[in-house]
XYZ file of C-alpha atoms in Angstrom:
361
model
C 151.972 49.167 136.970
C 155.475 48.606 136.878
C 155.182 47.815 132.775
C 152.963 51.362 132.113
C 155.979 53.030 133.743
C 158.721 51.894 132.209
C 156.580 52.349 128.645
C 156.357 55.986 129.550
C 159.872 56.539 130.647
C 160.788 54.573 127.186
C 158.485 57.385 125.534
C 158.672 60.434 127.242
C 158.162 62.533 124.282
C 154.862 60.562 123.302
C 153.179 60.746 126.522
C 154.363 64.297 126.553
C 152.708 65.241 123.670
C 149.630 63.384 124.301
C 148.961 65.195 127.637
C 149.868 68.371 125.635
C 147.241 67.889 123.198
C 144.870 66.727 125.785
C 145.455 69.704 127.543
C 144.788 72.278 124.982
C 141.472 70.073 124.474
C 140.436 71.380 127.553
C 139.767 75.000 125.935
C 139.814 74.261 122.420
C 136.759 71.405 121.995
C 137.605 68.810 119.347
C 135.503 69.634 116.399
C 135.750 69.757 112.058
C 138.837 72.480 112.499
C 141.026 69.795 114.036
C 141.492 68.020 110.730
C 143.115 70.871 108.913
C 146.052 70.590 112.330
C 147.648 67.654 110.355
C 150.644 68.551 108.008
C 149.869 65.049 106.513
C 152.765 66.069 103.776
C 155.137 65.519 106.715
C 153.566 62.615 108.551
C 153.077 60.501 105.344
C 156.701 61.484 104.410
C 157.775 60.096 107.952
C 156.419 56.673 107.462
C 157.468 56.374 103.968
C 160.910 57.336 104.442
C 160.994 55.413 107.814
C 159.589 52.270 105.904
C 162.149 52.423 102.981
C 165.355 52.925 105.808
C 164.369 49.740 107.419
C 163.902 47.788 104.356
C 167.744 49.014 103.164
C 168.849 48.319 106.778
C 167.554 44.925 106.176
C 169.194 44.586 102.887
C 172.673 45.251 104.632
C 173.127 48.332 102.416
C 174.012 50.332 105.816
C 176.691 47.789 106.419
C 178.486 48.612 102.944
C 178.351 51.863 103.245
C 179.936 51.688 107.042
C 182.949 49.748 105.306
C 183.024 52.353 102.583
C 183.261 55.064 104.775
C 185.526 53.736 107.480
C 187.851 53.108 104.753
C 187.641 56.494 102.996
C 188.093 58.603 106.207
C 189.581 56.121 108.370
C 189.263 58.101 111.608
C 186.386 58.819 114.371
C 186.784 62.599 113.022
C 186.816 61.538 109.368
C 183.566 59.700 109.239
C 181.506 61.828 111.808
C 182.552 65.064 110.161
C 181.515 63.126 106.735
C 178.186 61.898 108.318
C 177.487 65.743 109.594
C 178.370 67.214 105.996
C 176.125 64.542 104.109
C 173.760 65.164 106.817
C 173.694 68.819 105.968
C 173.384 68.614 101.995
C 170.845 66.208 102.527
C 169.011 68.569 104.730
C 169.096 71.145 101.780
C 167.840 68.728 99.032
C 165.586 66.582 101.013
C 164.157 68.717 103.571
C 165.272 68.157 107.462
C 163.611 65.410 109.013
C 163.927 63.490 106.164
C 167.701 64.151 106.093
C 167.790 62.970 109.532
C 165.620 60.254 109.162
C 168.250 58.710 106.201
C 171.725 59.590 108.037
C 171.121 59.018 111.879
C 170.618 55.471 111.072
C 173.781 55.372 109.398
C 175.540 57.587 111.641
C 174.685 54.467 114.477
C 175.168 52.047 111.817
C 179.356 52.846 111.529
C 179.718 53.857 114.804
C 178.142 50.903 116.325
C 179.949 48.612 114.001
C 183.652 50.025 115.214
C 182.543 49.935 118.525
C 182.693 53.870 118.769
C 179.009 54.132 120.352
C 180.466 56.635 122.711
C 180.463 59.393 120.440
C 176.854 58.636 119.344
C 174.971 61.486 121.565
C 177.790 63.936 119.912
C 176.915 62.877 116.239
C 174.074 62.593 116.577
C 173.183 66.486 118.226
C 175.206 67.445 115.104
C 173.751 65.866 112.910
C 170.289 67.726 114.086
C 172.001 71.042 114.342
C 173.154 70.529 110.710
C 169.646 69.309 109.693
C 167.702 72.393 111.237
C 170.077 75.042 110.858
C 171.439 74.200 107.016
C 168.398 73.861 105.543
C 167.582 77.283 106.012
C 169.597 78.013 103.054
C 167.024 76.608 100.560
C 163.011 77.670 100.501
C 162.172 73.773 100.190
C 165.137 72.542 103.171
C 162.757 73.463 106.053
C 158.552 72.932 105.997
C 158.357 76.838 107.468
C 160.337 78.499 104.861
C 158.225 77.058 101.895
C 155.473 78.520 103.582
C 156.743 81.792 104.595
C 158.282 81.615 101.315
C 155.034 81.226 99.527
C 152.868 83.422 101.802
C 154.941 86.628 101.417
C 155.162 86.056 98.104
C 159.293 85.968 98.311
C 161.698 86.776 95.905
C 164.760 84.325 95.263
C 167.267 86.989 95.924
C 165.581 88.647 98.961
C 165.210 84.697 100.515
C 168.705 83.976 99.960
C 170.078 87.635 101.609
C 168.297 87.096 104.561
C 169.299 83.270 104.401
C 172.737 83.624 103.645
C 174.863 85.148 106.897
C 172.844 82.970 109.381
C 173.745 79.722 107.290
C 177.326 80.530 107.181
C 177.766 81.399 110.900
C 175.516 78.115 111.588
C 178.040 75.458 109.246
C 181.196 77.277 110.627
C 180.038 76.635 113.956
C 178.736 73.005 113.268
C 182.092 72.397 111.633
C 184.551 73.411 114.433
C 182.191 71.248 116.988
C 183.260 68.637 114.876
C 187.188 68.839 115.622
C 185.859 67.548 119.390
C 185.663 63.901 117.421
C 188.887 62.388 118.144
C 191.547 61.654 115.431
C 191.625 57.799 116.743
C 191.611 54.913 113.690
C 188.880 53.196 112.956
C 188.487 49.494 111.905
C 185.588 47.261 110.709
C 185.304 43.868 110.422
C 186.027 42.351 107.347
C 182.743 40.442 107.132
C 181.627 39.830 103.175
C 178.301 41.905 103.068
C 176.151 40.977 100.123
C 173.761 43.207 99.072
C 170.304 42.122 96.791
C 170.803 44.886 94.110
C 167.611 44.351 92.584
C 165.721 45.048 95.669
C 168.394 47.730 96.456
C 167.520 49.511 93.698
C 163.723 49.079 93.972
C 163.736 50.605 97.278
C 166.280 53.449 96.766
C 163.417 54.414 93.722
C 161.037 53.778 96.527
C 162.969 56.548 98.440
C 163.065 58.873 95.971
C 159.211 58.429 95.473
C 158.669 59.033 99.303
C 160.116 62.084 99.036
C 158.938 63.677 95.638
C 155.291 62.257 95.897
C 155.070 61.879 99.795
C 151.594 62.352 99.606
C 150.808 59.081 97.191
C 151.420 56.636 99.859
C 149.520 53.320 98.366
C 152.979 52.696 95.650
C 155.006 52.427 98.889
C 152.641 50.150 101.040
C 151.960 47.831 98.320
C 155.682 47.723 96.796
C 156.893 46.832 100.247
C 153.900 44.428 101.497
C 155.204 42.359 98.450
C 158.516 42.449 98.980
C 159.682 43.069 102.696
C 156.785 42.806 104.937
C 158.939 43.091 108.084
C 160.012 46.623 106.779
C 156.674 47.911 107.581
C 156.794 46.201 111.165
C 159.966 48.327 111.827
C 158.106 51.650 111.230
C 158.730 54.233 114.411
C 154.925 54.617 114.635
C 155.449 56.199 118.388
C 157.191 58.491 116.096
C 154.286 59.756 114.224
C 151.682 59.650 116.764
C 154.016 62.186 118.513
C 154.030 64.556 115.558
C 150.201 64.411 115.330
C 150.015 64.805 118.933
C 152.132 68.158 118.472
C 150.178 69.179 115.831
C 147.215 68.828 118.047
C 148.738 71.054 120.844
C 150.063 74.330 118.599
C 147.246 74.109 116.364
C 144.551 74.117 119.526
C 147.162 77.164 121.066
C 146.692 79.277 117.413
C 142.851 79.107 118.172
C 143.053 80.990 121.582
C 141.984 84.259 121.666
C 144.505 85.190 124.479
C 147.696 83.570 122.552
C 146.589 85.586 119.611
C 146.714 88.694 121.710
C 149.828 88.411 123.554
C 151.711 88.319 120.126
C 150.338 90.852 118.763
C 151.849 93.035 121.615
C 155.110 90.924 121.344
C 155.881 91.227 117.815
C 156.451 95.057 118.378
C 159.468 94.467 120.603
C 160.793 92.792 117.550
C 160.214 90.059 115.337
C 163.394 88.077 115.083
C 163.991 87.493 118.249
C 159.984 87.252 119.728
C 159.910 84.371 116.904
C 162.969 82.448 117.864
C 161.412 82.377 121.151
C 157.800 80.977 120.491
C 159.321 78.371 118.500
C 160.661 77.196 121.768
C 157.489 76.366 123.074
C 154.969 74.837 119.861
C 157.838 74.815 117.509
C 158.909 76.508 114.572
C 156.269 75.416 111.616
C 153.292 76.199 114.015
C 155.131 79.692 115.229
C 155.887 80.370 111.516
C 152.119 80.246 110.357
C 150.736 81.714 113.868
C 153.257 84.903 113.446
C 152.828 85.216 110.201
C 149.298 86.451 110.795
C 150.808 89.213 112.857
C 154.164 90.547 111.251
C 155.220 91.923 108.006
C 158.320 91.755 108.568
C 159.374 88.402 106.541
C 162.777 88.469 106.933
C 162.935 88.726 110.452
C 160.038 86.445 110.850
C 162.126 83.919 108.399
C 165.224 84.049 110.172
C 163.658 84.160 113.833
C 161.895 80.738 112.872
C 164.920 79.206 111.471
C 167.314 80.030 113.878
C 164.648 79.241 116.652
C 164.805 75.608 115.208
C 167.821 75.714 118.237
C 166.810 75.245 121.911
C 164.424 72.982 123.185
C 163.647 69.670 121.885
C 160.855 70.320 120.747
C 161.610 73.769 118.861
C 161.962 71.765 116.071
C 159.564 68.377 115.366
C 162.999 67.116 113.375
C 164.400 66.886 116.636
C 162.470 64.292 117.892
C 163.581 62.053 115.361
C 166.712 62.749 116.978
C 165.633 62.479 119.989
C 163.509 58.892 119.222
C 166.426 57.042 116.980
C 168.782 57.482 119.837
C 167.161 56.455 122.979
C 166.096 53.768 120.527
C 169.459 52.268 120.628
C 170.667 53.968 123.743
C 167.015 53.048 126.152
C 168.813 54.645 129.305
C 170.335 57.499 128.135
C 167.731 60.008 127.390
C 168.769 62.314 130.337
C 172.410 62.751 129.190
C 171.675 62.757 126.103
C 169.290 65.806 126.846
C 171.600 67.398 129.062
C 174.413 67.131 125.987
C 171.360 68.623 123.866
C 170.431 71.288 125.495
C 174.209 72.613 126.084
C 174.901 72.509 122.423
C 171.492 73.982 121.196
C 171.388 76.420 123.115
C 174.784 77.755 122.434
C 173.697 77.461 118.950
C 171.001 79.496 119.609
C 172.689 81.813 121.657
C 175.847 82.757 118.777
C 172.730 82.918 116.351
C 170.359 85.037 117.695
C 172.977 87.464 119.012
C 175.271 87.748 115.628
C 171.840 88.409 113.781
C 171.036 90.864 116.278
C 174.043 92.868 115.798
C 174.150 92.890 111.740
C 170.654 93.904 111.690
C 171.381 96.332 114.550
């Protein structure tokens, strides 16, 4: 008994999700609809990516990088700002959980190695704020704007208007955060790291596979079963049962005749901020496609869902990557490192929702 509870309290967010799902079960019957719940873009990118990471963690190619960065920005401020930024342009390019999924592992990585593990929670929150909220400047950086992107039938330049003031407010505010990062000097240890470039460059093609083909997942099993089995041991798969748990929950909510109802009488109180708000409870992917149905009001509907990615944990899946990688290294620190969470976010989401509010006012 004592070993099923401290599994659960070492994955809260799984067993949360499970009962979730099994909930929803309840009133929604498993039947042939269930299979179309699956984004199986996203989880096949999640083990993909998370396969390739630990294979390059293996390789020490983390540990270089720590050195180069410690030496290029030399202080606590320095490198976590520099994480946060690369976090962020990664977010745009590479879409947001697997921008997080690359950096947060670094982001430990350096800190870890210059015994700065203190500051982890910190990085780490702002590393997710500038995963969720920076993406939202491109159609591909988040999974909901490629959809709403697509279903409205979107022009670039009427994306990018609504896109634009939220993004800026949402980096200026990520960026002063950062000046809480002490100016203190950072060393690491001097330790010769030798990196296999051959495999280093097989897997960083590997990467770039994972993400442009995410769905063609036999190149990445069979690449890495021949070269680093233990790579596939290291995959977070609490991680993805937890997404497909998630998607089990919203998409069994979508099918209830009552949720479908209560939006509709929502949405006319205003779309921005009635979207924000449901992606506090099943997220903002499942909100985006569920609202969608209701609203023509894209822009609001786009920025709602975007800036809703704030809040809760789980108001956007990314953040449980988050969420997993750090209690990962940190077991007993998932309370304060939820309490830290929820401050931030919602102050995020606070700023957001009410500077939108007023320009569209």
């Amino acid at each position: 008994m004592h070993t099923i509870r401290s599994w659960c309290r070492a994955n809260a967010m799984l067993v949360i999700s499970l009962l979730a799902a099994a909930a929803t079960a309840f009133f929604v019957p498993p039947d042939s609809a269930y299979l179309g719940y699956y984004d199986l873009k996203t989880l096949s990118c999640l083990f993909s990516v998370l396969a390739v990471v630990g294979a390059l963690r293996d390789l020490d190619v983390f540990s270089a990088l720590s050195q180069r960065m410690v030496h290029t920005f030399s202080t606590v401020r320095g490198v976590c700002t520099a994480l946060v930024i690369i976090t962020m342009f990664g977010s745009m390019l590479l879409t947001n959980d697997t921008a997080l999924l690359t950096f947060l592992p670094l982001g430990w990585f350096v800190l870890s190695v210059t015994g700065q593990e203190k500051h982890a929670a910190l990085l780490f929150i702002l590393q997710n704020c500038a995963a969720n909220l920076c993406g939202m400047i491109t159609p591909f950086g988040n999974p909901q704007n490629l959809y709403l992107f697509s279903y409205y039938g979107l022009s670039t330049k009427t994306f990018f208007s609504a896109m634009l003031p939220p993004f800026i407010l949402s980096t200026v505010l990520i960026l002063l955060c950062c000046l809480v990062f002490p100016k203190e000097q950072l060393s690491v240890p001097e330790a010769q790291v030798t990196v296999d470039s051959c495999r280093a460059v097989i897997y960083g093609g590997l990467f770039c596979l994972a993400v442009a083909m995410v769905l063609r997942l036999v190149p990445y099993v069979l690449a890495l079963w021949l070269l680093d089995r233990h790579a596939l041991k290291t995959v977070d798969w609490g991680l993805l049962a937890t997404f497909a748990a998630f998607f089990t929950f919203s998409g069994n909510l979508a099918r209830m005749e009552a949720v479908h109802i209560l939006f509709a009488r929502l949405l006319s109180h205003g779309t921005m901020l009635v979207s924000a708000l449901t992606c506090q409870i099943i997220s903002n992917v499942p909100a985006a496609i569920l609202l969608s149905r209701f609203t023509q009001d894209a822009c609001g509907l786009l920025v709602g869902v975007n800036v809703g990615g704030a809040g809760t944990l789980v108001a956007s899946l990314a953040s449980l990557i988050t969420f997993r990688e750090y209690t990962h290294h940190v077991p007993n620190g998932g309370k304060q490192f939820l309490f830290l969470f929820s401050g931030i976010s919602f102050a995020f989401l606070t700023i957001l929702l009410a500077a939108m509010s007023f320009l569209n006012g």
